[in-house]
XYZ file of N, CA, C and O in Angstrom:
548
model
N -9.323 123.965 6.708
C -8.197 124.028 5.791
C -7.108 123.071 6.263
O -6.802 122.984 7.445
N -6.524 122.352 5.338
C -5.481 121.386 5.649
C -4.205 122.089 6.113
O -3.869 123.169 5.641
N -3.517 121.444 7.061
C -2.234 121.947 7.531
C -1.142 121.218 6.765
O -1.063 119.981 6.795
N -0.296 121.966 6.057
C 0.741 121.364 5.229
C 1.836 120.734 6.075
O 2.342 121.337 7.005
N 2.174 119.510 5.733
C 3.275 118.798 6.383
C 4.256 118.405 5.291
O 3.928 117.604 4.420
N 5.456 118.992 5.328
C 6.464 118.750 4.295
C 7.488 117.725 4.787
O 7.676 117.529 5.988
N 8.145 117.090 3.818
C 9.228 116.158 4.148
C 10.279 116.898 4.957
O 10.626 118.046 4.693
N 10.785 116.205 5.943
C 11.840 116.733 6.788
C 12.710 115.548 7.182
O 12.205 114.426 7.313
N 13.991 115.799 7.397
C 14.879 114.707 7.774
C 14.463 114.013 9.068
O 14.863 112.872 9.321
N 13.636 114.650 9.870
C 13.166 114.002 11.100
C 12.298 112.776 10.796
O 12.074 111.939 11.663
N 11.845 112.658 9.533
C 11.045 111.503 9.139
C 11.910 110.350 8.625
O 11.377 109.282 8.305
N 13.217 110.557 8.545
C 14.094 109.473 8.116
C 14.062 108.349 9.139
O 14.044 108.595 10.344
N 14.069 107.123 8.621
C 14.084 105.952 9.494
C 15.444 105.259 9.496
O 15.652 104.321 10.255
N 16.339 105.697 8.627
C 17.682 105.137 8.610
C 17.881 103.993 7.636
O 18.901 103.306 7.685
N 16.941 103.786 6.756
C 17.077 102.762 5.714
C 16.923 103.488 4.383
O 15.873 104.087 4.117
N 17.962 103.435 3.556
C 18.002 104.254 2.340
C 16.789 104.053 1.440
O 16.182 105.028 0.976
N 16.433 102.821 1.171
C 15.299 102.557 0.271
C 13.998 103.131 0.853
O 13.257 103.825 0.158
N 13.752 102.825 2.119
C 12.513 103.292 2.740
C 12.485 104.811 2.776
O 11.463 105.439 2.452
N 13.605 105.430 3.167
C 13.634 106.890 3.254
C 13.399 107.553 1.900
O 12.647 108.520 1.813
N 13.995 107.025 0.845
C 13.785 107.643 -0.472
C 12.340 107.475 -0.927
O 11.755 108.384 -1.525
N 11.742 106.344 -0.618
C 10.347 106.123 -0.987
C 9.413 106.991 -0.141
O 8.429 107.519 -0.657
N 9.727 107.149 1.119
C 8.912 108.042 1.952
C 8.981 109.473 1.432
O 7.963 110.180 1.423
N 10.149 109.882 1.021
C 10.289 111.239 0.481
C 9.376 111.408 -0.731
O 8.707 112.434 -0.884
N 9.317 110.401 -1.592
C 8.428 110.462 -2.762
C 6.961 110.490 -2.328
O 6.156 111.220 -2.924
N 6.609 109.757 -1.297
C 5.230 109.801 -0.800
C 4.872 111.195 -0.298
O 3.758 111.679 -0.533
N 5.816 111.861 0.355
C 5.571 113.236 0.788
C 5.427 114.164 -0.423
O 4.631 115.108 -0.389
N 6.187 113.906 -1.487
C 6.048 114.718 -2.703
C 4.654 114.558 -3.299
O 4.041 115.533 -3.740
N 4.153 113.338 -3.317
C 2.796 113.105 -3.825
C 1.776 113.792 -2.913
O 0.825 114.420 -3.396
N 1.991 113.704 -1.607
C 1.105 114.405 -0.674
C 1.161 115.910 -0.915
O 0.140 116.596 -0.817
N 2.346 116.425 -1.253
C 2.470 117.856 -1.580
C 1.626 118.225 -2.796
O 1.033 119.305 -2.846
N 1.585 117.327 -3.780
C 0.748 117.569 -4.961
C -0.723 117.647 -4.550
O -1.466 118.501 -5.034
N -1.108 116.757 -3.666
C -2.479 116.778 -3.169
C -2.745 118.061 -2.386
O -3.784 118.694 -2.557
N -1.794 118.452 -1.552
C -1.962 119.689 -0.792
C -2.129 120.881 -1.731
O -2.966 121.752 -1.486
N -1.336 120.928 -2.804
C -1.453 122.049 -3.740
C -2.846 122.100 -4.361
O -3.363 123.184 -4.648
N -3.461 120.930 -4.533
C -4.833 120.902 -5.049
C -5.821 121.499 -4.052
O -6.819 122.093 -4.450
N -5.538 121.359 -2.755
C -6.445 121.935 -1.764
C -6.464 123.454 -1.853
O -7.427 124.082 -1.435
N -5.399 124.010 -2.418
C -5.285 125.467 -2.525
C -5.658 125.979 -3.921
O -5.641 127.186 -4.162
N -5.959 125.076 -4.830
C -6.158 125.422 -6.237
C -7.599 125.824 -6.536
O -8.524 125.477 -5.799
N -7.781 126.523 -7.662
C -9.151 126.825 -8.120
C -9.896 125.523 -8.440
O -9.283 124.497 -8.756
N -11.208 125.577 -8.387
C -12.030 124.379 -8.573
C -11.755 123.678 -9.901
O -11.719 122.455 -9.954
N -11.545 124.428 -10.973
C -11.325 123.769 -12.270
C -10.056 122.926 -12.264
O -9.989 121.873 -12.893
N -9.028 123.364 -11.538
C -7.808 122.553 -11.440
C -8.072 121.331 -10.574
O -7.587 120.237 -10.861
N -8.834 121.519 -9.508
C -9.191 120.383 -8.660
C -9.907 119.323 -9.494
O -9.596 118.132 -9.408
N -10.862 119.773 -10.297
C -11.640 118.841 -11.115
C -10.762 118.094 -12.111
O -10.950 116.906 -12.339
N -9.794 118.778 -12.703
C -8.985 118.157 -13.752
C -7.823 117.326 -13.214
O -7.420 116.361 -13.851
N -7.285 117.659 -12.040
C -6.055 117.020 -11.575
C -6.242 116.001 -10.448
O -5.342 115.211 -10.189
N -7.374 116.003 -9.790
C -7.557 115.119 -8.635
C -7.398 113.661 -9.006
O -6.700 112.910 -8.321
N -8.006 113.226 -10.079
C -7.927 111.831 -10.487
C -6.480 111.411 -10.738
O -6.047 110.335 -10.297
N -5.718 112.250 -11.414
C -4.321 111.943 -11.721
C -3.497 111.809 -10.430
O -2.717 110.867 -10.276
N -3.689 112.717 -9.496
C -2.938 112.675 -8.239
C -3.335 111.443 -7.430
O -2.474 110.755 -6.866
N -4.612 111.128 -7.383
C -5.055 109.945 -6.655
C -4.498 108.659 -7.262
O -4.076 107.755 -6.539
N -4.490 108.584 -8.582
C -3.936 107.402 -9.238
C -2.447 107.274 -8.965
O -1.942 106.177 -8.696
N -1.717 108.401 -9.038
C -0.292 108.399 -8.747
C -0.060 107.938 -7.313
O 0.818 107.116 -7.036
N -0.855 108.443 -6.401
C -0.754 108.069 -4.986
C -0.987 106.570 -4.820
O -0.185 105.883 -4.180
N -2.050 106.063 -5.380
C -2.389 104.643 -5.219
C -1.302 103.746 -5.795
O -0.891 102.766 -5.155
N -0.808 104.068 -6.970
C 0.239 103.250 -7.591
C 1.512 103.259 -6.760
O 2.133 102.213 -6.535
N 1.924 104.450 -6.314
C 3.185 104.523 -5.577
C 3.044 103.892 -4.196
O 3.980 103.231 -3.724
N 1.907 104.060 -3.555
C 1.679 103.426 -2.255
C 1.777 101.909 -2.398
O 2.426 101.234 -1.588
N 1.155 101.346 -3.425
C 1.233 99.892 -3.641
C 2.673 99.447 -3.869
O 3.106 98.422 -3.320
N 3.419 100.198 -4.665
C 4.833 99.883 -4.904
C 5.614 99.936 -3.585
O 6.360 99.013 -3.249
N 5.439 101.025 -2.843
C 6.171 101.201 -1.589
C 5.836 100.104 -0.589
O 6.740 99.521 0.025
N 4.557 99.811 -0.443
C 4.164 98.771 0.509
C 4.740 97.417 0.100
O 5.177 96.645 0.948
N 4.751 97.120 -1.192
C 5.309 95.829 -1.619
C 6.808 95.765 -1.319
O 7.315 94.709 -0.921
N 7.519 96.878 -1.469
C 8.953 96.911 -1.132
C 9.166 96.693 0.361
O 10.036 95.911 0.770
N 8.385 97.392 1.182
C 8.514 97.219 2.629
C 8.172 95.791 3.035
O 8.860 95.200 3.876
N 7.146 95.241 2.454
C 6.728 93.899 2.834
C 7.761 92.858 2.406
O 7.979 91.876 3.118
N 8.442 93.094 1.289
C 9.532 92.199 0.899
C 10.682 92.311 1.886
O 11.288 91.308 2.271
N 10.980 93.531 2.317
C 12.025 93.747 3.322
C 11.665 93.001 4.615
O 12.534 92.392 5.251
N 10.398 93.029 4.990
C 9.957 92.303 6.185
C 10.191 90.807 6.038
O 10.676 90.144 6.967
N 9.839 90.275 4.865
C 10.040 88.841 4.641
C 11.533 88.505 4.633
O 11.946 87.513 5.239
N 12.326 89.335 3.961
C 13.766 89.079 3.860
C 14.464 89.112 5.216
O 15.477 88.442 5.411
N 13.924 89.907 6.141
C 14.568 90.053 7.449
C 13.851 89.272 8.554
O 14.192 89.413 9.728
N 12.864 88.454 8.163
C 12.087 87.676 9.137
C 11.518 88.568 10.239
O 11.643 88.286 11.433
N 10.856 89.627 9.825
C 10.306 90.612 10.748
C 9.133 90.011 11.517
O 8.146 89.571 10.924
N 9.242 89.994 12.836
C 8.229 89.343 13.669
C 6.868 90.036 13.609
O 5.830 89.382 13.727
N 6.847 91.355 13.422
C 5.586 92.106 13.415
C 5.011 92.290 12.014
O 4.214 93.197 11.784
N 5.364 91.407 11.099
C 4.917 91.550 9.705
C 3.393 91.564 9.596
O 2.830 92.354 8.845
N 2.714 90.727 10.356
C 1.254 90.649 10.247
C 0.578 91.964 10.571
O -0.273 92.442 9.801
N 0.942 92.567 11.675
C 0.346 93.846 12.082
C 0.704 94.947 11.092
O -0.143 95.774 10.724
N 1.950 94.971 10.656
C 2.402 96.015 9.733
C 1.643 95.901 8.400
O 1.161 96.902 7.864
N 1.529 94.700 7.894
C 0.806 94.474 6.637
C -0.665 94.843 6.801
O -1.272 95.432 5.894
N -1.255 94.534 7.952
C -2.654 94.910 8.192
C -2.834 96.422 8.146
O -3.848 96.919 7.637
N -1.875 97.164 8.674
C -1.948 98.625 8.604
C -1.858 99.095 7.151
O -2.570 100.013 6.751
N -0.983 98.463 6.368
C -0.897 98.798 4.945
C -2.230 98.533 4.252
O -2.703 99.354 3.465
N -2.821 97.379 4.539
C -4.094 97.022 3.899
C -5.200 98.005 4.270
O -6.004 98.387 3.415
N -5.243 98.409 5.521
C -6.280 99.353 5.960
C -6.122 100.688 5.243
O -7.114 101.282 4.785
N -4.893 101.164 5.106
C -4.648 102.419 4.410
C -5.038 102.286 2.940
O -5.737 103.139 2.390
N -4.593 101.218 2.307
C -4.882 100.985 0.894
C -6.388 100.901 0.654
O -6.902 101.466 -0.314
N -7.101 100.226 1.531
C -8.556 100.102 1.408
C -9.224 101.470 1.515
O -10.135 101.781 0.739
N -8.767 102.283 2.453
C -9.348 103.620 2.619
C -9.156 104.461 1.364
O -10.094 105.115 0.889
N -7.936 104.447 0.816
C -7.663 105.232 -0.391
C -8.448 104.675 -1.578
O -9.014 105.433 -2.363
N -8.524 103.350 -1.693
C -9.264 102.736 -2.803
C -10.751 103.089 -2.738
O -11.377 103.339 -3.780
N -11.309 103.137 -1.557
C -12.711 103.503 -1.398
C -12.946 104.936 -1.855
O -13.913 105.217 -2.577
N -12.064 105.828 -1.457
C -12.186 107.228 -1.887
C -12.070 107.346 -3.403
O -12.822 108.086 -4.037
N -11.128 106.606 -3.983
C -10.957 106.655 -5.446
C -12.192 106.115 -6.148
O -12.613 106.657 -7.170
N -12.765 105.058 -5.606
C -13.961 104.475 -6.204
C -15.129 105.453 -6.146
O -15.843 105.647 -7.140
N -15.306 106.084 -5.000
C -16.372 107.080 -4.862
C -16.168 108.224 -5.846
O -17.112 108.680 -6.500
N -14.924 108.685 -5.959
C -14.607 109.776 -6.874
C -14.842 109.345 -8.322
O -15.395 110.093 -9.127
N -14.454 108.114 -8.647
C -14.635 107.593 -9.999
C -16.089 107.477 -10.409
O -16.415 107.516 -11.592
N -16.982 107.350 -9.432
C -18.414 107.271 -9.722
C -19.060 108.647 -9.694
O -20.286 108.761 -9.651
N -18.227 109.676 -9.709
C -18.761 111.029 -9.770
C -18.931 111.710 -8.431
O -19.450 112.826 -8.364
N -18.485 111.057 -7.388
C -18.594 111.655 -6.056
C -17.563 112.752 -5.843
O -16.578 112.852 -6.564
N -17.817 113.567 -4.888
C -16.888 114.640 -4.516
C -15.966 114.138 -3.420
O -16.364 113.318 -2.582
N -14.766 114.645 -3.419
C -13.803 114.331 -2.373
C -13.479 115.611 -1.627
O -13.215 116.641 -2.247
N -13.501 115.528 -0.317
C -13.043 116.639 0.511
C -11.522 116.554 0.516
O -10.937 115.758 1.264
N -10.883 117.331 -0.346
C -9.432 117.251 -0.502
C -8.690 117.623 0.768
O -7.638 117.041 1.060
N -9.215 118.561 1.540
C -8.578 118.906 2.812
C -8.561 117.695 3.752
O -7.534 117.370 4.349
N -9.702 117.038 3.867
C -9.788 115.868 4.740
C -8.914 114.726 4.226
O -8.257 114.033 5.014
N -8.896 114.534 2.916
C -8.059 113.484 2.334
C -6.585 113.765 2.586
O -5.837 112.877 3.003
N -6.172 114.999 2.354
C -4.772 115.352 2.602
C -4.436 115.145 4.077
O -3.393 114.562 4.406
N -5.304 115.620 4.973
C -5.055 115.453 6.409
C -4.915 113.980 6.764
O -4.031 113.586 7.528
N -5.781 113.149 6.214
C -5.734 111.704 6.474
C -4.406 111.115 6.025
O -3.729 110.409 6.771
N -4.003 111.412 4.779
C -2.763 110.851 4.238
C -1.550 111.377 4.992
O -0.668 110.601 5.389
N -1.482 112.682 5.208
C -0.324 113.263 5.891
C -0.218 112.747 7.323
O 0.873 112.364 7.776
N -1.334 112.712 8.035
C -1.312 112.211 9.414
C -0.904 110.746 9.461
O -0.123 110.326 10.325
N -1.435 109.954 8.522
C -1.103 108.534 8.493
C 0.385 108.355 8.219
O 1.041 107.546 8.890
N 0.917 109.089 7.248
C 2.343 108.979 6.936
C 3.200 109.291 8.157
O 4.099 108.526 8.505
N 2.935 110.411 8.789
C 3.741 110.834 9.931
C 3.659 109.798 11.053
O 4.681 109.394 11.623
N 2.454 109.343 11.357
C 2.270 108.374 12.437
C 2.911 107.030 12.090
O 3.646 106.453 12.885
N 2.640 106.531 10.900
C 3.137 105.210 10.500
C 4.662 105.201 10.393
O 5.312 104.267 10.868
N 5.217 106.232 9.788
C 6.675 106.322 9.666
C 7.313 106.406 11.056
O 8.307 105.723 11.338
N 6.723 107.239 11.901
C 7.308 107.484 13.215
C 7.260 106.303 14.160
O 8.027 106.248 15.121
N 6.388 105.356 13.900
C 6.301 104.196 14.782
C 6.681 102.915 14.034
O 7.753 102.359 14.268
N 5.822 102.484 13.144
C 6.000 101.176 12.502
C 7.237 101.092 11.611
O 7.990 100.123 11.668
N 7.432 102.100 10.780
C 8.554 102.017 9.847
C 9.897 102.207 10.541
O 10.905 101.649 10.105
N 9.921 102.966 11.629
C 11.170 103.075 12.405
C 11.535 101.728 13.010
O 12.705 101.345 13.023
N 10.531 101.005 13.512
C 10.802 99.665 14.058
C 11.301 98.730 12.971
O 12.250 97.963 13.183
N 10.663 98.789 11.805
C 11.085 97.930 10.694
C 12.512 98.243 10.265
O 13.324 97.339 10.073
N 12.835 99.531 10.124
C 14.184 99.915 9.689
C 15.247 99.471 10.696
O 16.311 98.991 10.303
N 14.950 99.613 11.981
C 15.897 99.167 13.014
C 16.099 97.657 12.929
O 17.241 97.169 13.011
N 15.003 96.929 12.737
C 15.101 95.464 12.605
C 15.921 95.088 11.366
O 16.778 94.207 11.442
N 15.658 95.753 10.262
C 16.394 95.446 9.027
C 17.883 95.722 9.211
O 18.733 94.935 8.749
N 18.219 96.822 9.881
C 19.629 97.149 10.122
C 20.294 96.091 11.008
O 21.437 95.691 10.751
N 19.584 95.641 12.030
C 20.119 94.611 12.916
C 20.372 93.300 12.172
O 21.246 92.524 12.547
N 19.609 93.081 11.116
C 19.721 91.857 10.335
C 20.453 92.063 9.016
O 20.384 91.217 8.127
N 21.099 93.213 8.869
C 21.908 93.550 7.682
C 21.142 93.410 6.377
O 21.650 92.887 5.394
N 19.899 93.872 6.381
C 19.070 93.820 5.163
C 18.825 95.223 4.691
O 18.515 96.122 5.395
């Protein structure tokens, strides 16, 4: 069973745009978590919608962060972007499998997304936000 991880101010990185977008990512993760607790018929009907919402918002968020990196001449842009690409590829693969009629282990998917968010925010995005603040971006 997935362990629920909710938005908390401890996940703030100190950059208004990034923090508001992270909060929305946690809200989407909450929707996914609620599916892990739902009856099978709700899982069947809502999983695709939640996955699509997740993929769209993740792409939007990553593009905003990557623009911030370019605007602030962030030295670690390559590594940070590679982490974004790896996450996006993982989610896209799951969506593709699901779209072809495959089953998704929603507990494992939620754990993957929640763990990735907490880890990535706590390390990479904190560094980015500090750099952006130092460069007044």
